[in-house]
Amino acid sequence: MSKYINIQFFAIAGQTTANFPNAIQDFYDRVALKKALPLITFRKWGQKRPLPRNKGEIIRFKKWGTLAPATTPLTEGITPVGNKLTYTEITAQVDQYGDWIPVTDRVLMTAIDPWLTEASEQLGEQEGETHDILMRNELMSGSNAIYAGSVDSREKVKAKVSSNELLLAVRALKLANVPRIMKQVNATTNYNTTPIRAAYIGIIHPYMTPDLEAIDGFVPIEKYPSQTGIMEGEVGSYKGIRFVETTQAICYEGAGDVPAAGVKVTGTKADVYPIIIFGEDAYGEVPLSGANHGIIIKVHGDSDRSDTSDPLNQRGSAGWKTMWTGKILDDSRMIRLECAVSA
């Protein structure tokens, strides 16, 4: 996740950014980044579409078409008519998110302050978690779903995941010609990507991992032929799906049917845990970068006379603000598999 953190202060006499040395600003930037960047499990594989400056609040993603096979033989000496690329434009509304916490006049502006260090950590973690959950919620809204136990709705789910549902998911993605994912976004400020072994990605809750490990043919990461290229949170693979676990994965408590013994329940009904399985360009997002994003720290100087609500200049604030959205681009490239889990 790329982050450009712009620490700002009230532009008033006696209080400028010169009061806050660059080295200290950079320190708080790194503290916030360290907490926020790893929390992007649901956002690592989405198409990135930066929000242009001063271009409104609508972002446009492109869903590219494919070229039909050229099965007609060429005629000697005659140039064929040719073809052209096609795409569908998908728009999404960008919304603003943020939060802040109070800062007192006891924080240090000329040295690293323990309180601001802790505040930067908490704000960075909150921001990373917020956007991961927002992306998760968007992915959960997809209409392409399979329910464990061959039932037709979440309310009837009471069976744990089996090879049957996983094979159905893989077959559906293959029949839709969904490309496997071959790169992921790194948790760095440059928002660059790293090649990975081609596969569909399945995002799961840790409660789901033991049930996957019990499936005949599931390969845990410790048994991979090569230990290079393992993704953060990856637990294993099955039939072309690489599974990545995160505690941000959702659980619908008590949303299923009455199960047999050994299944996790709330009340008497099975808890339902979705697995999101997808290929390339299934969804997109506005990356957290550039002018649409910032962490802001404000502290009054003693000479400030403009804020009558704070006569002794004792209060300030530290917070974050960003413009962001995530969007499913192609439902056929994504499947939600809903299952019960072992107690």
PDB file of C-alpha atoms in Angstrom, residues 76-290:
ATOM      1  CA  GLU A  76      -1.538 -13.627 -50.222  1.00  0.00           C
ATOM      2  CA  GLY A  77      -0.734  -9.981 -50.824  1.00  0.00           C
ATOM      3  CA  ILE A  78      -3.912  -8.693 -49.173  1.00  0.00           C
ATOM      4  CA  THR A  79      -3.789  -6.923 -45.810  1.00  0.00           C
ATOM      5  CA  PRO A  80      -6.595  -8.074 -43.509  1.00  0.00           C
ATOM      6  CA  VAL A  81      -9.125  -5.583 -42.188  1.00  0.00           C
ATOM      7  CA  GLY A  82      -7.634  -5.742 -38.689  1.00  0.00           C
ATOM      8  CA  ASN A  83      -9.220  -5.565 -35.285  1.00  0.00           C
ATOM      9  CA  LYS A  84      -9.369  -3.259 -32.280  1.00  0.00           C
ATOM     10  CA  LEU A  85      -9.275  -3.473 -28.518  1.00  0.00           C
ATOM     11  CA  THR A  86     -12.562  -3.023 -26.694  1.00  0.00           C
ATOM     12  CA  TYR A  87     -13.348  -2.193 -23.102  1.00  0.00           C
ATOM     13  CA  THR A  88     -16.253  -1.425 -20.822  1.00  0.00           C
ATOM     14  CA  GLU A  89     -15.917   1.572 -18.531  1.00  0.00           C
ATOM     15  CA  ILE A  90     -17.022   0.970 -14.938  1.00  0.00           C
ATOM     16  CA  THR A  91     -17.470   3.983 -12.678  1.00  0.00           C
ATOM     17  CA  ALA A  92     -17.424   4.228  -8.892  1.00  0.00           C
ATOM     18  CA  GLN A  93     -18.077   7.017  -6.400  1.00  0.00           C
ATOM     19  CA  VAL A  94     -15.057   7.962  -4.306  1.00  0.00           C
ATOM     20  CA  ASP A  95     -15.849   8.618  -0.639  1.00  0.00           C
ATOM     21  CA  GLN A  96     -13.836  10.288   2.083  1.00  0.00           C
ATOM     22  CA  TYR A  97     -12.789   8.453   5.245  1.00  0.00           C
ATOM     23  CA  GLY A  98     -10.830   9.527   8.283  1.00  0.00           C
ATOM     24  CA  ASP A  99     -10.574   9.908  12.039  1.00  0.00           C
ATOM     25  CA  TRP A 100      -8.600  11.894  14.590  1.00  0.00           C
ATOM     26  CA  ILE A 101      -7.525  11.935  18.224  1.00  0.00           C
ATOM     27  CA  PRO A 102      -6.797  14.904  20.523  1.00  0.00           C
ATOM     28  CA  VAL A 103      -3.270  16.146  21.166  1.00  0.00           C
ATOM     29  CA  THR A 104      -2.268  18.310  24.134  1.00  0.00           C
ATOM     30  CA  ASP A 105       0.253  21.135  24.215  1.00  0.00           C
ATOM     31  CA  ARG A 106       2.722  18.870  26.019  1.00  0.00           C
ATOM     32  CA  VAL A 107       3.787  17.077  22.831  1.00  0.00           C
ATOM     33  CA  LEU A 108       7.297  17.896  21.647  1.00  0.00           C
ATOM     34  CA  MET A 109       7.773  19.639  18.316  1.00  0.00           C
ATOM     35  CA  THR A 110      11.569  19.609  18.289  1.00  0.00           C
ATOM     36  CA  ALA A 111      12.231  15.987  19.260  1.00  0.00           C
ATOM     37  CA  ILE A 112      10.606  12.596  18.850  1.00  0.00           C
ATOM     38  CA  ASP A 113       7.663  12.498  21.238  1.00  0.00           C
ATOM     39  CA  PRO A 114       6.592   9.121  22.760  1.00  0.00           C
ATOM     40  CA  TRP A 115       2.929  10.130  22.745  1.00  0.00           C
ATOM     41  CA  LEU A 116       2.936  11.132  19.062  1.00  0.00           C
ATOM     42  CA  THR A 117       4.826   7.948  18.247  1.00  0.00           C
ATOM     43  CA  GLU A 118       2.067   5.878  19.824  1.00  0.00           C
ATOM     44  CA  ALA A 119      -0.589   8.051  18.162  1.00  0.00           C
ATOM     45  CA  SER A 120       1.022   7.550  14.739  1.00  0.00           C
ATOM     46  CA  GLU A 121       1.091   3.785  15.257  1.00  0.00           C
ATOM     47  CA  GLN A 122      -2.566   3.657  16.244  1.00  0.00           C
ATOM     48  CA  LEU A 123      -3.682   5.934  13.403  1.00  0.00           C
ATOM     49  CA  GLY A 124      -1.680   3.987  10.837  1.00  0.00           C
ATOM     50  CA  GLU A 125      -3.118   0.691  12.025  1.00  0.00           C
ATOM     51  CA  GLN A 126      -6.646   2.121  12.024  1.00  0.00           C
ATOM     52  CA  GLU A 127      -6.281   3.415   8.476  1.00  0.00           C
ATOM     53  CA  GLY A 128      -4.893   0.166   7.113  1.00  0.00           C
ATOM     54  CA  GLU A 129      -7.606  -1.889   8.814  1.00  0.00           C
ATOM     55  CA  THR A 130     -10.359   0.493   7.679  1.00  0.00           C
ATOM     56  CA  HIS A 131      -9.550   0.218   4.000  1.00  0.00           C
ATOM     57  CA  ASP A 132      -9.009  -3.527   4.131  1.00  0.00           C
ATOM     58  CA  ILE A 133     -12.468  -3.974   5.690  1.00  0.00           C
ATOM     59  CA  LEU A 134     -14.037  -1.634   3.123  1.00  0.00           C
ATOM     60  CA  MET A 135     -12.481  -3.675   0.313  1.00  0.00           C
ATOM     61  CA  ARG A 136     -13.621  -6.907   1.964  1.00  0.00           C
ATOM     62  CA  ASN A 137     -17.191  -5.622   2.185  1.00  0.00           C
ATOM     63  CA  GLU A 138     -17.190  -4.749  -1.506  1.00  0.00           C
ATOM     64  CA  LEU A 139     -15.927  -8.206  -2.471  1.00  0.00           C
ATOM     65  CA  MET A 140     -18.624  -9.805  -0.308  1.00  0.00           C
ATOM     66  CA  SER A 141     -21.304  -8.076  -2.400  1.00  0.00           C
ATOM     67  CA  GLY A 142     -20.580 -10.253  -5.441  1.00  0.00           C
ATOM     68  CA  SER A 143     -23.453 -12.304  -6.861  1.00  0.00           C
ATOM     69  CA  ASN A 144     -21.439 -15.403  -7.854  1.00  0.00           C
ATOM     70  CA  ALA A 145     -21.776 -17.789  -4.879  1.00  0.00           C
ATOM     71  CA  ILE A 146     -21.459 -21.491  -4.008  1.00  0.00           C
ATOM     72  CA  TYR A 147     -22.753 -22.942  -0.723  1.00  0.00           C
ATOM     73  CA  ALA A 148     -21.176 -25.956   0.979  1.00  0.00           C
ATOM     74  CA  GLY A 149     -23.243 -29.108   1.096  1.00  0.00           C
ATOM     75  CA  SER A 150     -24.912 -28.430  -2.296  1.00  0.00           C
ATOM     76  CA  VAL A 151     -27.489 -26.093  -0.746  1.00  0.00           C
ATOM     77  CA  ASP A 152     -28.739 -22.945  -2.423  1.00  0.00           C
ATOM     78  CA  SER A 153     -28.545 -20.243   0.242  1.00  0.00           C
ATOM     79  CA  ARG A 154     -26.583 -19.082   3.268  1.00  0.00           C
ATOM     80  CA  GLU A 155     -29.477 -19.910   5.589  1.00  0.00           C
ATOM     81  CA  LYS A 156     -29.152 -23.602   4.669  1.00  0.00           C
ATOM     82  CA  VAL A 157     -25.390 -23.898   5.158  1.00  0.00           C
ATOM     83  CA  LYS A 158     -24.334 -26.427   7.803  1.00  0.00           C
ATOM     84  CA  ALA A 159     -21.570 -28.384   6.024  1.00  0.00           C
ATOM     85  CA  LYS A 160     -17.834 -27.756   6.140  1.00  0.00           C
ATOM     86  CA  VAL A 161     -15.795 -27.083   3.010  1.00  0.00           C
ATOM     87  CA  SER A 162     -15.041 -30.089   0.826  1.00  0.00           C
ATOM     88  CA  SER A 163     -13.055 -30.809  -2.316  1.00  0.00           C
ATOM     89  CA  ASN A 164     -16.308 -30.825  -4.269  1.00  0.00           C
ATOM     90  CA  GLU A 165     -17.008 -27.104  -3.752  1.00  0.00           C
ATOM     91  CA  LEU A 166     -13.389 -26.134  -4.387  1.00  0.00           C
ATOM     92  CA  LEU A 167     -13.346 -28.057  -7.665  1.00  0.00           C
ATOM     93  CA  LEU A 168     -16.624 -26.419  -8.679  1.00  0.00           C
ATOM     94  CA  ALA A 169     -15.110 -23.004  -8.038  1.00  0.00           C
ATOM     95  CA  VAL A 170     -11.962 -23.780 -10.035  1.00  0.00           C
ATOM     96  CA  ARG A 171     -14.001 -25.182 -12.918  1.00  0.00           C
ATOM     97  CA  ALA A 172     -16.253 -22.111 -13.013  1.00  0.00           C
ATOM     98  CA  LEU A 173     -13.265 -19.770 -13.182  1.00  0.00           C
ATOM     99  CA  LYS A 174     -11.603 -21.873 -15.879  1.00  0.00           C
ATOM    100  CA  LEU A 175     -14.766 -22.037 -17.998  1.00  0.00           C
ATOM    101  CA  ALA A 176     -15.038 -18.249 -17.771  1.00  0.00           C
ATOM    102  CA  ASN A 177     -11.421 -18.027 -19.038  1.00  0.00           C
ATOM    103  CA  VAL A 178     -10.393 -16.119 -15.919  1.00  0.00           C
ATOM    104  CA  PRO A 179      -6.602 -15.552 -15.955  1.00  0.00           C
ATOM    105  CA  ARG A 180      -4.685 -16.704 -12.922  1.00  0.00           C
ATOM    106  CA  ILE A 181      -3.032 -14.055 -10.790  1.00  0.00           C
ATOM    107  CA  MET A 182       0.685 -13.702 -11.443  1.00  0.00           C
ATOM    108  CA  LYS A 183       1.615 -10.655  -9.336  1.00  0.00           C
ATOM    109  CA  GLN A 184       0.712  -8.964  -6.089  1.00  0.00           C
ATOM    110  CA  VAL A 185       1.085  -5.447  -4.708  1.00  0.00           C
ATOM    111  CA  ASN A 186       3.927  -5.060  -2.226  1.00  0.00           C
ATOM    112  CA  ALA A 187       3.485  -3.395   1.150  1.00  0.00           C
ATOM    113  CA  THR A 188       5.806  -0.531   0.199  1.00  0.00           C
ATOM    114  CA  THR A 189       5.460   3.178  -0.421  1.00  0.00           C
ATOM    115  CA  ASN A 190       6.182   2.694  -4.140  1.00  0.00           C
ATOM    116  CA  TYR A 191       3.093   0.531  -4.682  1.00  0.00           C
ATOM    117  CA  ASN A 192       5.104  -1.731  -6.982  1.00  0.00           C
ATOM    118  CA  THR A 193       4.331  -5.387  -7.655  1.00  0.00           C
ATOM    119  CA  THR A 194       6.140  -8.703  -7.287  1.00  0.00           C
ATOM    120  CA  PRO A 195       5.664 -11.751  -9.530  1.00  0.00           C
ATOM    121  CA  ILE A 196       4.104 -14.770  -7.813  1.00  0.00           C
ATOM    122  CA  ARG A 197       3.470 -18.346  -8.883  1.00  0.00           C
ATOM    123  CA  ALA A 198       0.364 -18.280 -11.079  1.00  0.00           C
ATOM    124  CA  ALA A 199      -2.823 -19.335  -9.255  1.00  0.00           C
ATOM    125  CA  TYR A 200      -6.272 -18.265  -8.225  1.00  0.00           C
ATOM    126  CA  ILE A 201      -6.293 -16.611  -4.788  1.00  0.00           C
ATOM    127  CA  GLY A 202      -8.568 -17.746  -1.962  1.00  0.00           C
ATOM    128  CA  ILE A 203      -8.861 -15.467   1.081  1.00  0.00           C
ATOM    129  CA  ILE A 204      -9.949 -17.289   4.237  1.00  0.00           C
ATOM    130  CA  HIS A 205     -10.467 -16.808   7.948  1.00  0.00           C
ATOM    131  CA  PRO A 206      -8.030 -18.718  10.234  1.00  0.00           C
ATOM    132  CA  TYR A 207     -10.990 -20.815  11.450  1.00  0.00           C
ATOM    133  CA  MET A 208     -11.183 -22.250   7.926  1.00  0.00           C
ATOM    134  CA  THR A 209      -7.553 -23.425   7.734  1.00  0.00           C
ATOM    135  CA  PRO A 210      -7.880 -26.731   9.673  1.00  0.00           C
ATOM    136  CA  ASP A 211     -10.790 -27.841   7.472  1.00  0.00           C
ATOM    137  CA  LEU A 212      -8.792 -27.114   4.308  1.00  0.00           C
ATOM    138  CA  GLU A 213      -5.787 -28.987   5.712  1.00  0.00           C
ATOM    139  CA  ALA A 214      -8.022 -32.037   6.257  1.00  0.00           C
ATOM    140  CA  ILE A 215      -8.901 -32.242   2.537  1.00  0.00           C
ATOM    141  CA  ASP A 216      -7.013 -34.966   0.693  1.00  0.00           C
ATOM    142  CA  GLY A 217      -4.657 -33.285  -1.775  1.00  0.00           C
ATOM    143  CA  PHE A 218      -4.306 -29.994   0.111  1.00  0.00           C
ATOM    144  CA  VAL A 219      -0.637 -28.936   0.116  1.00  0.00           C
ATOM    145  CA  PRO A 220       0.553 -26.890   3.138  1.00  0.00           C
ATOM    146  CA  ILE A 221       3.247 -24.301   2.492  1.00  0.00           C
ATOM    147  CA  GLU A 222       5.902 -26.322   4.338  1.00  0.00           C
ATOM    148  CA  LYS A 223       5.536 -29.005   1.639  1.00  0.00           C
ATOM    149  CA  TYR A 224       5.905 -26.653  -1.336  1.00  0.00           C
ATOM    150  CA  PRO A 225       8.783 -27.798  -3.594  1.00  0.00           C
ATOM    151  CA  SER A 226      10.212 -24.271  -3.344  1.00  0.00           C
ATOM    152  CA  GLN A 227       9.990 -22.013  -0.307  1.00  0.00           C
ATOM    153  CA  THR A 228      10.531 -18.874  -2.398  1.00  0.00           C
ATOM    154  CA  GLY A 229       7.616 -16.666  -3.389  1.00  0.00           C
ATOM    155  CA  ILE A 230       5.350 -17.626  -0.484  1.00  0.00           C
ATOM    156  CA  MET A 231       2.865 -14.831   0.144  1.00  0.00           C
ATOM    157  CA  GLU A 232       2.316 -13.220   3.527  1.00  0.00           C
ATOM    158  CA  GLY A 233      -0.456 -15.152   5.283  1.00  0.00           C
ATOM    159  CA  GLU A 234      -0.368 -18.028   2.787  1.00  0.00           C
ATOM    160  CA  VAL A 235      -1.215 -21.393   4.352  1.00  0.00           C
ATOM    161  CA  GLY A 236      -1.281 -23.784   1.402  1.00  0.00           C
ATOM    162  CA  SER A 237      -2.824 -24.641  -1.972  1.00  0.00           C
ATOM    163  CA  TYR A 238      -5.332 -26.967  -3.587  1.00  0.00           C
ATOM    164  CA  LYS A 239      -5.976 -27.603  -7.290  1.00  0.00           C
ATOM    165  CA  GLY A 240      -4.694 -24.222  -8.438  1.00  0.00           C
ATOM    166  CA  ILE A 241      -5.983 -22.111  -5.521  1.00  0.00           C
ATOM    167  CA  ARG A 242      -3.452 -20.525  -3.149  1.00  0.00           C
ATOM    168  CA  PHE A 243      -5.055 -19.772   0.204  1.00  0.00           C
ATOM    169  CA  VAL A 244      -4.199 -16.677   2.246  1.00  0.00           C
ATOM    170  CA  GLU A 245      -5.651 -16.256   5.732  1.00  0.00           C
ATOM    171  CA  THR A 246      -6.539 -13.052   7.553  1.00  0.00           C
ATOM    172  CA  THR A 247      -8.453 -12.245  10.722  1.00  0.00           C
ATOM    173  CA  GLN A 248     -10.227  -9.513   8.718  1.00  0.00           C
ATOM    174  CA  ALA A 249     -12.190 -12.208   6.854  1.00  0.00           C
ATOM    175  CA  ILE A 250     -15.863 -11.991   7.747  1.00  0.00           C
ATOM    176  CA  CYS A 251     -17.982 -14.443   9.733  1.00  0.00           C
ATOM    177  CA  TYR A 252     -21.781 -14.548   9.645  1.00  0.00           C
ATOM    178  CA  GLU A 253     -22.509 -15.785  13.144  1.00  0.00           C
ATOM    179  CA  GLY A 254     -25.491 -18.113  13.392  1.00  0.00           C
ATOM    180  CA  ALA A 255     -26.479 -17.394   9.779  1.00  0.00           C
ATOM    181  CA  GLY A 256     -26.651 -21.043   8.676  1.00  0.00           C
ATOM    182  CA  ASP A 257     -28.788 -24.069   9.471  1.00  0.00           C
ATOM    183  CA  VAL A 258     -28.714 -26.405  12.501  1.00  0.00           C
ATOM    184  CA  PRO A 259     -25.582 -28.542  11.950  1.00  0.00           C
ATOM    185  CA  ALA A 260     -24.320 -31.879  13.187  1.00  0.00           C
ATOM    186  CA  ALA A 261     -21.998 -32.033  16.188  1.00  0.00           C
ATOM    187  CA  GLY A 262     -18.486 -30.658  15.732  1.00  0.00           C
ATOM    188  CA  VAL A 263     -19.475 -27.547  13.792  1.00  0.00           C
ATOM    189  CA  LYS A 264     -18.992 -24.029  15.159  1.00  0.00           C
ATOM    190  CA  VAL A 265     -22.347 -22.431  16.025  1.00  0.00           C
ATOM    191  CA  THR A 266     -23.873 -19.324  17.514  1.00  0.00           C
ATOM    192  CA  GLY A 267     -26.961 -20.397  19.427  1.00  0.00           C
ATOM    193  CA  THR A 268     -28.079 -23.478  17.517  1.00  0.00           C
ATOM    194  CA  LYS A 269     -27.238 -22.310  13.982  1.00  0.00           C
ATOM    195  CA  ALA A 270     -23.982 -22.790  12.104  1.00  0.00           C
ATOM    196  CA  ASP A 271     -21.600 -19.863  11.744  1.00  0.00           C
ATOM    197  CA  VAL A 272     -20.937 -19.233   8.050  1.00  0.00           C
ATOM    198  CA  TYR A 273     -17.446 -18.373   6.802  1.00  0.00           C
ATOM    199  CA  PRO A 274     -17.051 -17.228   3.183  1.00  0.00           C
ATOM    200  CA  ILE A 275     -13.980 -17.930   1.053  1.00  0.00           C
ATOM    201  CA  ILE A 276     -13.372 -15.313  -1.645  1.00  0.00           C
ATOM    202  CA  ILE A 277     -11.750 -16.990  -4.693  1.00  0.00           C
ATOM    203  CA  PHE A 278     -10.766 -14.814  -7.650  1.00  0.00           C
ATOM    204  CA  GLY A 279      -8.508 -14.319 -10.650  1.00  0.00           C
ATOM    205  CA  GLU A 280      -6.891 -11.359 -12.357  1.00  0.00           C
ATOM    206  CA  ASP A 281      -8.739  -8.015 -12.624  1.00  0.00           C
ATOM    207  CA  ALA A 282     -11.761  -9.214 -10.661  1.00  0.00           C
ATOM    208  CA  TYR A 283     -11.846  -5.921  -8.756  1.00  0.00           C
ATOM    209  CA  GLY A 284     -10.158  -2.546  -8.520  1.00  0.00           C
ATOM    210  CA  GLU A 285      -9.456   0.251  -6.074  1.00  0.00           C
ATOM    211  CA  VAL A 286      -8.119   3.768  -5.717  1.00  0.00           C
ATOM    212  CA  PRO A 287      -4.651   3.386  -4.142  1.00  0.00           C
ATOM    213  CA  LEU A 288      -3.790   5.380  -1.030  1.00  0.00           C
ATOM    214  CA  SER A 289      -1.297   7.708  -2.630  1.00  0.00           C
ATOM    215  CA  GLY A 290      -0.670  11.284  -3.716  1.00  0.00           C
TER     216      GLY A 290
END
